Amino acid sequence: LDRADLILHCVAVQGSYQYLEGLAGELRGFQGPFVSCSKGLHAVKTLPLYGATMVDVIHQATAGAVAKEQLCVLTGPSFARGMLQNDHTAVIAASEGGVAARTTRDCLVSDTFRVDVSDDVVGAAYGGAFKNVL
């Protein structure tokens, strides 16, 4: 992780807490954006984070090893099939203060993949969670 520009977290929401707990020690000292690509709200009733967004899950599961300013939510609408076929795709990267979101954009943007930046982390997290329900 020492040479990574960012980390993309693509683990399903329901398995993220346990997965991240095991990585907390390795994440200490990482300074780049930690980007959540996972969509949804935490629904494991036995954990205190029932109904939480991924931003809260990541921050708590890593015991603060990932600072809130490092957290970035990447959300669509986007479709994996379209991305694999090089269809034009636009997503939003949202982070508190926008620094992590701008770094994420700079790392991921391409001719067919546009990344817009926002500081509305809560809106991006809930938008990603509810887009498939609506």
mmCIF file with all atom_site columns, C-alpha atoms in Angstrom, residues 3 11 13 19 25-26 37 40 48 51 55 61 96 105 121 130:
data_model
loop_
_atom_site.group_PDB
_atom_site.id
_atom_site.type_symbol
_atom_site.label_atom_id
_atom_site.label_alt_id
_atom_site.label_comp_id
_atom_site.label_asym_id
_atom_site.label_entity_id
_atom_site.label_seq_id
_atom_site.pdbx_PDB_ins_code
_atom_site.Cartn_x
_atom_site.Cartn_y
_atom_site.Cartn_z
_atom_site.occupancy
_atom_site.B_iso_or_equiv
_atom_site.pdbx_formal_charge
_atom_site.auth_seq_id
_atom_site.auth_comp_id
_atom_site.auth_asym_id
_atom_site.auth_atom_id
_atom_site.pdbx_PDB_model_num
ATOM 1  C CA . ARG A 1 3   ? 3.077   3.072  -3.342  1.00 0.00 ? 3   ARG A CA 1
ATOM 2  C CA . VAL A 1 11  ? -16.478 -5.501 -1.321  1.00 0.00 ? 11  VAL A CA 1
ATOM 3  C CA . VAL A 1 13  ? -21.635 -3.769 1.922   1.00 0.00 ? 13  VAL A CA 1
ATOM 4  C CA . TYR A 1 19  ? -13.238 -7.505 5.912   1.00 0.00 ? 19  TYR A CA 1
ATOM 5  C CA . GLY A 1 25  ? -3.514  -2.362 10.866  1.00 0.00 ? 25  GLY A CA 1
ATOM 6  C CA . GLU A 1 26  ? -2.294  -2.412 7.274   1.00 0.00 ? 26  GLU A CA 1
ATOM 7  C CA . CYS A 1 37  ? -17.477 1.571  -4.750  1.00 0.00 ? 37  CYS A CA 1
ATOM 8  C CA . GLY A 1 40  ? -26.147 0.196  -0.100  1.00 0.00 ? 40  GLY A CA 1
ATOM 9  C CA . PRO A 1 48  ? -24.098 -1.352 15.842  1.00 0.00 ? 48  PRO A CA 1
ATOM 10 C CA . GLY A 1 51  ? -28.524 1.305  8.467   1.00 0.00 ? 51  GLY A CA 1
ATOM 11 C CA . VAL A 1 55  ? -18.474 6.037  4.981   1.00 0.00 ? 55  VAL A CA 1
ATOM 12 C CA . ALA A 1 61  ? -14.356 -0.843 11.007  1.00 0.00 ? 61  ALA A CA 1
ATOM 13 C CA . GLU A 1 96  ? -15.513 15.884 2.581   1.00 0.00 ? 96  GLU A CA 1
ATOM 14 C CA . ARG A 1 105 ? -11.011 11.795 -10.464 1.00 0.00 ? 105 ARG A CA 1
ATOM 15 C CA . VAL A 1 121 ? -20.806 12.595 0.650   1.00 0.00 ? 121 VAL A CA 1
ATOM 16 C CA . PHE A 1 130 ? -31.368 3.920  -3.357  1.00 0.00 ? 130 PHE A CA 1
#
